[in-house]
Structures are given as C-alpha cells and as structure tokens.
PDB file of C-alpha atoms in Angstrom:
ATOM      1  CA  MET A   1    -115.997  27.641  44.082  1.00  0.00           C
ATOM      2  CA  ALA A   2    -118.659  30.751  44.166  1.00  0.00           C
ATOM      3  CA  ARG A   3    -120.882  31.182  41.198  1.00  0.00           C
ATOM      4  CA  VAL A   4    -122.604  34.540  41.045  1.00  0.00           C
ATOM      5  CA  THR A   5    -125.355  34.885  38.182  1.00  0.00           C
ATOM      6  CA  ARG A   6    -127.328  38.045  37.057  1.00  0.00           C
ATOM      7  CA  ARG A   7    -130.119  37.938  34.270  1.00  0.00           C
ATOM      8  CA  ARG A   8    -132.050  40.598  32.125  1.00  0.00           C
ATOM      9  CA  THR A   9    -134.057  40.620  28.780  1.00  0.00           C
ATOM     10  CA  PHE A  10    -133.006  42.735  26.148  1.00  0.00           C
ATOM     11  CA  ALA A  11    -135.455  44.097  23.426  1.00  0.00           C
ATOM     12  CA  ALA A  12    -132.836  43.282  20.765  1.00  0.00           C
ATOM     13  CA  SER A  13    -132.254  40.133  18.640  1.00  0.00           C
ATOM     14  CA  ALA A  14    -129.958  37.442  19.929  1.00  0.00           C
ATOM     15  CA  ALA A  15    -127.725  37.839  16.942  1.00  0.00           C
ATOM     16  CA  ASP A  16    -127.133  41.489  18.006  1.00  0.00           C
ATOM     17  CA  VAL A  17    -126.228  40.196  21.540  1.00  0.00           C
ATOM     18  CA  TRP A  18    -124.051  37.834  20.203  1.00  0.00           C
ATOM     19  CA  GLU A  19    -122.083  39.977  18.001  1.00  0.00           C
ATOM     20  CA  LEU A  20    -121.306  42.224  21.166  1.00  0.00           C
ATOM     21  CA  VAL A  21    -120.349  39.603  23.851  1.00  0.00           C
ATOM     22  CA  SER A  22    -118.722  37.110  21.927  1.00  0.00           C
ATOM     23  CA  ASP A  23    -115.936  39.918  20.418  1.00  0.00           C
ATOM     24  CA  PRO A  24    -113.311  40.479  22.884  1.00  0.00           C
ATOM     25  CA  TYR A  25    -112.609  43.687  21.045  1.00  0.00           C
ATOM     26  CA  SER A  26    -116.316  44.833  21.858  1.00  0.00           C
ATOM     27  CA  LEU A  27    -115.332  44.327  25.736  1.00  0.00           C
ATOM     28  CA  PRO A  28    -114.484  48.243  26.547  1.00  0.00           C
ATOM     29  CA  ARG A  29    -117.914  49.107  25.197  1.00  0.00           C
ATOM     30  CA  TRP A  30    -119.725  47.037  27.965  1.00  0.00           C
ATOM     31  CA  TRP A  31    -117.802  45.430  30.370  1.00  0.00           C
ATOM     32  CA  PRO A  32    -116.790  47.428  33.362  1.00  0.00           C
ATOM     33  CA  ARG A  33    -113.451  48.777  34.241  1.00  0.00           C
ATOM     34  CA  THR A  34    -112.331  47.844  30.726  1.00  0.00           C
ATOM     35  CA  ALA A  35    -109.949  50.345  28.918  1.00  0.00           C
ATOM     36  CA  ARG A  36    -108.879  48.420  26.102  1.00  0.00           C
ATOM     37  CA  VAL A  37    -108.292  44.795  24.824  1.00  0.00           C
ATOM     38  CA  GLU A  38    -104.833  43.934  23.076  1.00  0.00           C
ATOM     39  CA  ASN A  39    -103.324  41.067  21.591  1.00  0.00           C
ATOM     40  CA  VAL A  40    -106.399  39.246  20.345  1.00  0.00           C
ATOM     41  CA  ASP A  41    -105.553  35.804  18.800  1.00  0.00           C
ATOM     42  CA  PRO A  42    -109.063  34.443  17.390  1.00  0.00           C
ATOM     43  CA  GLY A  43    -107.684  30.637  17.488  1.00  0.00           C
ATOM     44  CA  GLU A  44    -108.828  27.948  15.207  1.00  0.00           C
ATOM     45  CA  ASP A  45    -112.479  27.948  16.750  1.00  0.00           C
ATOM     46  CA  GLY A  46    -112.916  31.718  16.854  1.00  0.00           C
ATOM     47  CA  GLY A  47    -112.595  32.070  20.738  1.00  0.00           C
ATOM     48  CA  GLY A  48    -109.290  32.588  20.935  1.00  0.00           C
ATOM     49  CA  GLU A  49    -107.208  34.393  23.904  1.00  0.00           C
ATOM     50  CA  TRP A  50    -106.723  38.076  24.613  1.00  0.00           C
ATOM     51  CA  THR A  51    -105.205  40.425  26.922  1.00  0.00           C
ATOM     52  CA  GLN A  52    -107.795  42.941  28.641  1.00  0.00           C
ATOM     53  CA  VAL A  53    -106.475  45.981  30.043  1.00  0.00           C
ATOM     54  CA  LEU A  54    -108.519  46.983  33.270  1.00  0.00           C
ATOM     55  CA  GLU A  55    -108.313  50.499  34.944  1.00  0.00           C
ATOM     56  CA  THR A  56    -108.455  51.093  38.677  1.00  0.00           C
ATOM     57  CA  ALA A  57    -110.044  54.075  40.351  1.00  0.00           C
ATOM     58  CA  GLY A  58    -106.936  55.488  40.568  1.00  0.00           C
ATOM     59  CA  GLY A  59    -106.347  55.241  36.766  1.00  0.00           C
ATOM     60  CA  LYS A  60    -103.833  52.952  36.476  1.00  0.00           C
ATOM     61  CA  GLY A  61    -104.093  49.946  34.009  1.00  0.00           C
ATOM     62  CA  ILE A  62    -103.978  46.582  35.076  1.00  0.00           C
ATOM     63  CA  ARG A  63    -103.257  43.726  32.457  1.00  0.00           C
ATOM     64  CA  ALA A  64    -105.269  40.308  32.340  1.00  0.00           C
ATOM     65  CA  ASP A  65    -104.956  37.421  30.102  1.00  0.00           C
ATOM     66  CA  PHE A  66    -107.984  35.306  29.331  1.00  0.00           C
ATOM     67  CA  ARG A  67    -108.835  32.493  27.098  1.00  0.00           C
ATOM     68  CA  CYS A  68    -112.089  31.549  25.130  1.00  0.00           C
ATOM     69  CA  LEU A  69    -113.324  28.329  27.282  1.00  0.00           C
ATOM     70  CA  ALA A  70    -116.704  27.414  25.327  1.00  0.00           C
ATOM     71  CA  ARG A  71    -118.237  29.374  22.169  1.00  0.00           C
ATOM     72  CA  GLU A  72    -121.353  27.557  20.670  1.00  0.00           C
ATOM     73  CA  GLU A  73    -122.447  30.323  18.135  1.00  0.00           C
ATOM     74  CA  GLY A  74    -125.408  32.619  19.053  1.00  0.00           C
ATOM     75  CA  ARG A  75    -126.007  30.530  22.690  1.00  0.00           C
ATOM     76  CA  ARG A  76    -122.919  30.193  24.765  1.00  0.00           C
ATOM     77  CA  TYR A  77    -119.538  32.007  25.227  1.00  0.00           C
ATOM     78  CA  ALA A  78    -117.434  31.286  28.423  1.00  0.00           C
ATOM     79  CA  TRP A  79    -113.647  32.688  29.084  1.00  0.00           C
ATOM     80  CA  GLU A  80    -111.423  32.209  31.792  1.00  0.00           C
ATOM     81  CA  GLN A  81    -108.524  34.371  33.154  1.00  0.00           C
ATOM     82  CA  GLN A  82    -105.032  32.924  32.812  1.00  0.00           C
ATOM     83  CA  LEU A  83    -103.685  33.280  36.514  1.00  0.00           C
ATOM     84  CA  ALA A  84    -100.460  31.054  36.134  1.00  0.00           C
ATOM     85  CA  GLY A  85     -97.491  33.448  36.969  1.00  0.00           C
ATOM     86  CA  THR A  86     -99.517  36.595  37.436  1.00  0.00           C
ATOM     87  CA  PRO A  87    -100.272  38.608  41.125  1.00  0.00           C
ATOM     88  CA  PHE A  88    -103.902  37.144  40.900  1.00  0.00           C
ATOM     89  CA  GLU A  89    -102.613  33.686  41.325  1.00  0.00           C
ATOM     90  CA  ARG A  90    -101.921  34.735  45.032  1.00  0.00           C
ATOM     91  CA  HIS A  91    -105.764  35.377  45.348  1.00  0.00           C
ATOM     92  CA  LEU A  92    -107.501  33.175  42.796  1.00  0.00           C
ATOM     93  CA  ARG A  93    -107.192  29.521  42.068  1.00  0.00           C
ATOM     94  CA  ARG A  94    -109.764  30.061  39.132  1.00  0.00           C
ATOM     95  CA  SER A  95    -111.740  32.829  37.813  1.00  0.00           C
ATOM     96  CA  GLY A  96    -114.302  32.661  34.914  1.00  0.00           C
ATOM     97  CA  VAL A  97    -117.185  34.308  33.199  1.00  0.00           C
ATOM     98  CA  GLU A  98    -120.269  32.545  31.118  1.00  0.00           C
ATOM     99  CA  ILE A  99    -122.684  34.298  29.186  1.00  0.00           C
ATOM    100  CA  GLU A 100    -125.840  32.368  27.849  1.00  0.00           C
ATOM    101  CA  LEU A 101    -128.409  33.684  25.497  1.00  0.00           C
ATOM    102  CA  ARG A 102    -131.967  32.715  24.820  1.00  0.00           C
ATOM    103  CA  PRO A 103    -134.788  33.967  22.837  1.00  0.00           C
ATOM    104  CA  ASP A 104    -137.517  35.302  24.888  1.00  0.00           C
ATOM    105  CA  GLY A 105    -140.317  37.055  23.058  1.00  0.00           C
ATOM    106  CA  GLU A 106    -139.356  39.308  20.898  1.00  0.00           C
ATOM    107  CA  GLY A 107    -135.960  40.173  22.630  1.00  0.00           C
ATOM    108  CA  THR A 108    -133.273  38.276  24.365  1.00  0.00           C
ATOM    109  CA  ALA A 109    -132.701  36.823  27.735  1.00  0.00           C
ATOM    110  CA  VAL A 110    -128.916  37.068  28.838  1.00  0.00           C
ATOM    111  CA  ALA A 111    -127.605  35.447  31.885  1.00  0.00           C
ATOM    112  CA  LEU A 112    -124.076  36.350  33.222  1.00  0.00           C
ATOM    113  CA  ALA A 113    -122.287  34.038  35.560  1.00  0.00           C
ATOM    114  CA  SER A 114    -118.870  34.616  37.402  1.00  0.00           C
ATOM    115  CA  ARG A 115    -117.297  31.637  38.774  1.00  0.00           C
ATOM    116  CA  GLN A 116    -114.267  32.465  41.261  1.00  0.00           C
ATOM    117  CA  SER A 117    -112.369  30.194  43.570  1.00  0.00           C
ATOM    118  CA  LEU A 118    -110.427  31.744  46.243  1.00  0.00           C
ATOM    119  CA  ARG A 119    -106.708  30.502  47.277  1.00  0.00           C
ATOM    120  CA  GLY A 120    -105.429  30.593  50.797  1.00  0.00           C
ATOM    121  CA  LEU A 121    -106.611  32.961  53.277  1.00  0.00           C
ATOM    122  CA  SER A 122    -108.570  35.103  50.468  1.00  0.00           C
ATOM    123  CA  ARG A 123    -111.132  32.429  50.934  1.00  0.00           C
ATOM    124  CA  LEU A 124    -112.241  34.408  54.000  1.00  0.00           C
ATOM    125  CA  GLY A 125    -113.422  37.269  51.715  1.00  0.00           C
ATOM    126  CA  SER A 126    -115.487  34.922  49.914  1.00  0.00           C
ATOM    127  CA  PRO A 127    -118.953  36.695  51.048  1.00  0.00           C
ATOM    128  CA  LEU A 128    -117.230  40.234  49.978  1.00  0.00           C
ATOM    129  CA  MET A 129    -115.799  38.836  46.517  1.00  0.00           C
ATOM    130  CA  ARG A 130    -119.575  37.444  45.448  1.00  0.00           C
ATOM    131  CA  ARG A 131    -120.953  40.906  46.369  1.00  0.00           C
ATOM    132  CA  GLY A 132    -118.457  42.598  44.154  1.00  0.00           C
ATOM    133  CA  GLN A 133    -118.791  40.000  41.374  1.00  0.00           C
ATOM    134  CA  GLY A 134    -122.328  40.577  41.537  1.00  0.00           C
ATOM    135  CA  THR A 135    -121.868  44.273  41.105  1.00  0.00           C
ATOM    136  CA  ILE A 136    -119.656  43.910  38.251  1.00  0.00           C
ATOM    137  CA  LEU A 137    -122.244  41.622  36.313  1.00  0.00           C
ATOM    138  CA  GLU A 138    -125.001  44.164  36.938  1.00  0.00           C
ATOM    139  CA  GLU A 139    -122.630  46.727  35.377  1.00  0.00           C
ATOM    140  CA  ALA A 140    -121.784  44.477  32.502  1.00  0.00           C
ATOM    141  CA  LEU A 141    -125.845  44.063  31.873  1.00  0.00           C
ATOM    142  CA  ASP A 142    -125.965  47.823  32.101  1.00  0.00           C
ATOM    143  CA  GLY A 143    -123.339  48.170  29.629  1.00  0.00           C
ATOM    144  CA  ILE A 144    -125.154  45.776  27.178  1.00  0.00           C
ATOM    145  CA  GLU A 145    -128.016  47.803  27.490  1.00  0.00           C
ATOM    146  CA  ARG A 146    -126.266  51.066  26.819  1.00  0.00           C
ATOM    147  CA  VAL A 147    -124.827  49.559  23.831  1.00  0.00           C
ATOM    148  CA  LEU A 148    -127.787  47.740  22.286  1.00  0.00           C
ATOM    149  CA  GLY A 149    -130.224  50.835  23.337  1.00  0.00           C
TER     150      GLY A 149
END
C-alpha cells in the first residue's frame, strides 16, 4: 500500500485546526476539488459517513462516499473511501486519508497522509499515483492555511 505524507506547521491552535479538519461539511473550504459535501451522518461516535462531490477539470461532479475510521479528539482523524460497487473499485483496493495534529510551540503541526492500494494493472501507475497524491495533500495544506490565515 502506497503511503504519501506531507507536513506543515500552522500558527493556529490545535482546537481551531481540529474544528476545521474533523467536520466533513468543512471539506469544500480546504480539500482540493471538493464542490460540496452531502448526506453527512455523524454516527454514534461523531465520525460518521458522508458523500463528497468532487469537481473534475471539466466541471463535472463525481460523487464519492467516505466513512470515518478513527477520531481521537484534537489529535487524529482518519477516513476511508467506500469503494464497493463504484467505478473507483476497478482501480483501487483501498483509499484513505489520515490527519494528525500535534502542538508545536505556539502553533499546530499537521501531518496529512494518504494511503492507496491499487488493483490489477492500475498498480503499474503507482509512481504517478503517489506523485498525484502528494500534490493533493500539498493543496489540502494550502487550503488549511488559507482558511486559518
């Protein structure tokens, strides 16, 4: 499984960063190519499930369903794409994101990690996939910085 990680420290409190990254409805504010989030079901533990509508370069919307895998208040939030029965299933065995927060001086260190496992011949594109995931994570960190100032 390919893992790509990007890190950055923000001059914002861990509580402010947590509030942003742990709320699926906030994804359009900071996660790349997210047009909107729908059908948020917070679940019993507050993690829940949601549908993210991603916008292609051509302006089309692509729906992707996600579920929270881990939620450690103020420290860690992880989600996974639900692939079964979707067009993504042809290329991916698994796809998920993990966010870790750590106090760093007067700010907060944020680590974003993407884990993807490719299926079949798609595995040949693994280096390209890792590069693309790195770009998405950098754009996500840029989005957090833009929102939190």
